Amino acid sequence: MALRKLLSAQQIDRRVRELGAEIEADYPDGRLVLVCILKGASIFCADLLRAIKRDVAIDFLSVASYGDAKTSSGQVAVKKDLDKEIEGAHVLIVEDIVDSGITLDYLTRVLAQRKPLSLAIAALLDKPERRVREVEVKYVGFTIADEFVVGYGLDHAERYRNLPDVCVLKETSA
Ligand code: IMP
Ligand code: MG
């Protein structure tokens, strides 16, 4: 496996601060909850949380997804649910990457049923070429090509989450 740097830690840091400022401006009042989708979004969400200079809560949700493969199973289930109710709150789902859109399509349906005041998505990365389900992503960090990426929270078989940069993971022959 070989790694090629796609987005530097500095680029990511700058973009996350911009998103934080945008979110802050878009939500002047009301209860704001960031819903961090474990585990991939954990690092992005921690940085985004600190870039939002207003009262903001964080909660965590875990879904069964990829396993160790690089393609979606097409099936999603909640493995760990939120700790608190979100009724009446502005809810921002924070995800690492939107690929097929299956995960977020499912999650928006689940969370919408709980009557939040508003529901939107923030994703660090968007791979629109691979979209199977239509999802509206309000805040996108970077739009990328159809390549498998790791780092800054994103993994391949639980590895590489600790890389400060986002890198393309290439299979190397031999
Ligand atoms: P979707 O349901 O196909 O949109 O898949 C979303 C999830 O798949 C993300 O939250 C990631 O966990 C995983 N995923 C999709 N593409 C990549 C990638 O390039 N690198 C690492 N994980 C990915
Ligand atoms: Mg994920």
CSV table of C-alpha atoms and ligand atoms in Angstrom, one decimal:
chain,number,residue,atom,x,y,z
A,1,MET,CA,0.0,0.0,0.0
A,2,ALA,CA,1.3,3.4,-0.9
A,3,LEU,CA,0.1,6.8,0.3
A,4,ARG,CA,-0.1,10.0,-1.8
A,5,LYS,CA,-0.9,13.3,0.0
A,6,LEU,CA,-4.1,14.8,-1.3
A,7,LEU,CA,-5.0,17.5,1.4
A,8,SER,CA,-2.4,18.8,3.8
A,9,ALA,CA,-3.2,19.3,7.5
A,10,GLN,CA,-2.8,23.0,6.9
A,11,GLN,CA,-5.4,23.1,4.1
A,12,ILE,CA,-7.8,21.0,6.2
A,13,ASP,CA,-7.3,23.3,9.2
A,14,ARG,CA,-8.0,26.4,7.1
A,15,ARG,CA,-11.1,24.9,5.6
A,16,VAL,CA,-12.5,23.6,8.9
A,17,ARG,CA,-12.2,27.1,10.4
A,18,GLU,CA,-14.1,28.5,7.4
A,19,LEU,CA,-16.9,26.0,7.9
A,20,GLY,CA,-17.0,26.8,11.6
A,21,ALA,CA,-17.5,30.5,10.9
A,22,GLU,CA,-20.2,29.7,8.3
A,23,ILE,CA,-22.1,27.5,10.7
A,24,GLU,CA,-21.8,30.1,13.4
A,25,ALA,CA,-23.3,32.7,11.1
A,26,ASP,CA,-26.1,30.3,9.9
A,27,TYR,CA,-27.2,29.4,13.4
A,28,PRO,CA,-27.5,32.6,15.4
A,29,ASP,CA,-29.7,31.1,18.0
A,30,GLY,CA,-31.4,28.0,19.3
A,31,ARG,CA,-29.9,24.7,20.6
A,32,LEU,CA,-27.3,23.4,18.2
A,33,VAL,CA,-26.2,19.8,18.3
A,34,LEU,CA,-23.4,18.3,16.3
A,35,VAL,CA,-24.0,14.6,15.7
A,36,CYS,CA,-20.7,13.0,15.1
A,37,ILE,CA,-20.8,9.8,13.1
A,38,LEU,CA,-18.3,7.4,14.6
A,39,LYS,CA,-15.5,6.6,14.0
A,40,GLY,CA,-14.4,8.4,10.8
A,41,ALA,CA,-15.8,11.8,11.6
A,42,SER,CA,-14.3,12.0,15.1
A,43,ILE,CA,-11.3,14.1,14.3
A,44,PHE,CA,-13.1,16.4,11.9
A,45,CYS,CA,-15.9,16.9,14.4
A,46,ALA,CA,-13.5,17.7,17.3
A,47,ASP,CA,-11.9,20.4,15.2
A,48,LEU,CA,-15.2,21.7,13.8
A,49,LEU,CA,-16.7,21.9,17.3
A,50,ARG,CA,-13.8,24.2,18.4
A,51,ALA,CA,-14.2,26.3,15.2
A,52,ILE,CA,-17.8,27.2,16.2
A,53,LYS,CA,-17.7,30.1,18.6
A,54,ARG,CA,-21.1,29.8,20.1
A,55,ASP,CA,-22.9,27.4,22.5
A,56,VAL,CA,-22.9,24.0,20.9
A,57,ALA,CA,-23.4,20.4,22.0
A,58,ILE,CA,-21.9,17.2,20.7
A,59,ASP,CA,-23.4,13.7,20.6
A,60,PHE,CA,-22.3,10.5,19.0
A,61,LEU,CA,-23.9,8.0,16.7
A,62,SER,CA,-22.4,4.8,15.4
A,63,VAL,CA,-23.5,2.9,12.3
A,64,ALA,CA,-22.6,-0.5,10.9
A,65,SER,CA,-21.0,0.2,7.6
A,66,TYR,CA,-18.0,-0.8,5.5
A,67,GLY,CA,-16.2,-3.4,7.6
A,68,ASP,CA,-12.8,-3.9,6.1
A,69,ALA,CA,-13.9,-3.6,2.5
A,70,LYS,CA,-13.7,-0.5,0.3
A,71,THR,CA,-17.3,-0.7,-1.0
A,72,SER,CA,-20.6,-0.2,0.8
A,73,SER,CA,-22.7,-3.2,1.7
A,74,GLY,CA,-25.7,-1.1,0.9
A,75,GLN,CA,-27.1,-1.9,4.4
A,76,VAL,CA,-27.0,0.4,7.3
A,77,ALA,CA,-28.0,0.0,11.0
A,78,VAL,CA,-27.5,2.1,14.1
A,79,LYS,CA,-25.0,0.4,16.4
A,80,LYS,CA,-24.8,3.2,19.1
A,81,ASP,CA,-27.6,5.7,19.3
A,82,LEU,CA,-27.5,9.3,20.6
A,83,ASP,CA,-27.5,9.9,24.4
A,84,LYS,CA,-30.0,12.8,24.3
A,85,GLU,CA,-33.2,13.8,22.6
A,86,ILE,CA,-32.9,16.1,19.6
A,87,GLU,CA,-36.4,17.3,19.4
A,88,GLY,CA,-36.6,21.1,18.9
A,89,ALA,CA,-32.8,21.4,18.3
A,90,HIS,CA,-30.8,22.4,15.3
A,91,VAL,CA,-29.1,19.2,14.3
A,92,LEU,CA,-26.0,19.1,12.2
A,93,ILE,CA,-24.9,15.6,11.2
A,94,VAL,CA,-21.1,15.5,10.9
A,95,GLU,CA,-19.7,12.9,8.6
A,96,ASP,CA,-16.2,12.2,7.3
A,97,ILE,CA,-17.1,11.5,3.7
A,98,VAL,CA,-20.2,11.1,1.5
A,99,ASP,CA,-19.6,8.3,-1.0
A,100,SER,CA,-22.7,6.3,-2.2
A,101,GLY,CA,-24.9,8.5,0.1
A,102,ILE,CA,-26.5,5.4,1.6
A,103,THR,CA,-25.4,6.0,5.2
A,104,LEU,CA,-26.6,9.6,5.2
A,105,ASP,CA,-29.8,8.9,3.4
A,106,TYR,CA,-30.6,6.4,6.1
A,107,LEU,CA,-29.5,8.6,9.0
A,108,THR,CA,-31.4,11.7,7.8
A,109,ARG,CA,-34.6,9.6,7.7
A,110,VAL,CA,-33.9,8.2,11.2
A,111,LEU,CA,-33.1,11.6,12.8
A,112,ALA,CA,-35.9,13.5,11.0
A,113,GLN,CA,-38.4,11.3,12.7
A,114,ARG,CA,-37.3,12.8,16.1
A,115,LYS,CA,-38.6,16.2,15.2
A,116,PRO,CA,-35.5,18.4,15.2
A,117,LEU,CA,-36.0,22.1,14.5
A,118,SER,CA,-33.7,21.7,11.5
A,119,LEU,CA,-31.5,18.9,10.2
A,120,ALA,CA,-28.5,19.4,7.9
A,121,ILE,CA,-25.3,17.7,7.0
A,122,ALA,CA,-21.6,18.7,7.2
A,123,ALA,CA,-19.1,16.4,5.5
A,124,LEU,CA,-15.4,16.9,5.3
A,125,LEU,CA,-15.2,15.2,1.9
A,126,ASP,CA,-17.6,14.6,-0.9
A,127,LYS,CA,-17.2,12.0,-3.7
A,128,PRO,CA,-20.1,12.9,-5.9
A,129,GLU,CA,-19.2,10.4,-8.7
A,130,ARG,CA,-20.1,7.5,-6.6
A,131,ARG,CA,-23.5,8.7,-5.4
A,132,VAL,CA,-26.3,6.2,-5.4
A,133,ARG,CA,-28.7,8.0,-3.1
A,134,GLU,CA,-29.5,11.7,-3.4
A,135,VAL,CA,-28.4,13.6,-0.3
A,136,GLU,CA,-28.2,17.3,0.4
A,137,VAL,CA,-24.9,18.2,2.0
A,138,LYS,CA,-25.1,21.7,3.3
A,139,TYR,CA,-21.4,22.1,4.3
A,140,VAL,CA,-18.7,20.4,2.2
A,141,GLY,CA,-15.0,20.7,3.1
A,142,PHE,CA,-13.6,19.4,-0.1
A,143,THR,CA,-15.0,17.7,-3.2
A,144,ILE,CA,-12.7,14.9,-4.3
A,145,ALA,CA,-12.4,12.4,-7.2
A,146,ASP,CA,-13.3,8.7,-7.0
A,147,GLU,CA,-10.3,7.5,-5.1
A,148,PHE,CA,-10.0,5.8,-1.7
A,149,VAL,CA,-8.7,8.1,0.9
A,150,VAL,CA,-7.4,7.7,4.5
A,151,GLY,CA,-6.1,10.0,7.3
A,152,TYR,CA,-7.6,12.7,9.5
A,153,GLY,CA,-10.0,10.1,10.9
A,154,LEU,CA,-10.6,8.0,7.8
A,155,ASP,CA,-9.4,4.5,7.8
A,156,HIS,CA,-8.8,1.4,5.8
A,157,ALA,CA,-9.3,-1.7,8.0
A,158,GLU,CA,-8.9,0.6,11.1
A,159,ARG,CA,-5.5,1.9,10.0
A,160,TYR,CA,-4.3,5.4,9.1
A,161,ARG,CA,-6.9,7.4,11.1
A,162,ASN,CA,-4.0,9.1,12.9
A,163,LEU,CA,-2.4,10.6,9.7
A,164,PRO,CA,-2.7,14.5,9.9
A,165,ASP,CA,-3.1,14.7,6.1
A,166,VAL,CA,-5.8,13.1,3.9
A,167,CYS,CA,-4.0,10.7,1.6
A,168,VAL,CA,-5.0,8.5,-1.4
A,169,LEU,CA,-4.4,4.9,-0.6
A,170,LYS,CA,-3.0,2.9,-3.6
A,171,GLU,CA,-2.6,-0.8,-3.8
A,172,THR,CA,0.9,-1.6,-4.9
A,173,SER,CA,1.5,-4.7,-6.9
A,174,ALA,CA,4.2,-7.2,-5.4
B,1,IMP,P1,-21.7,5.8,1.9
B,1,IMP,O1,-22.8,5.3,2.7
B,1,IMP,O2,-21.3,5.0,0.7
B,1,IMP,O3,-21.8,7.3,1.6
B,1,IMP,O4,-20.4,5.6,2.8
B,1,IMP,C1,-20.0,6.5,3.8
B,1,IMP,C2,-19.0,5.9,4.6
B,1,IMP,O5,-18.1,5.0,3.9
B,1,IMP,C3,-18.1,6.9,5.2
B,1,IMP,O6,-18.6,7.4,6.4
B,1,IMP,C4,-16.8,6.2,5.4
B,1,IMP,O7,-16.7,5.5,6.7
B,1,IMP,C5,-16.8,5.1,4.3
B,1,IMP,N1,-16.0,5.6,3.2
B,1,IMP,C6,-16.4,5.9,1.9
B,1,IMP,N2,-15.4,6.3,1.1
B,1,IMP,C7,-14.3,6.2,1.9
B,1,IMP,C8,-12.9,6.4,1.6
B,1,IMP,O8,-12.5,6.9,0.5
B,1,IMP,N3,-12.0,6.2,2.6
B,1,IMP,C9,-12.4,5.8,3.8
B,1,IMP,N4,-13.7,5.5,4.1
B,1,IMP,C10,-14.6,5.7,3.2
B,2,MG,MG,-18.0,7.0,8.4
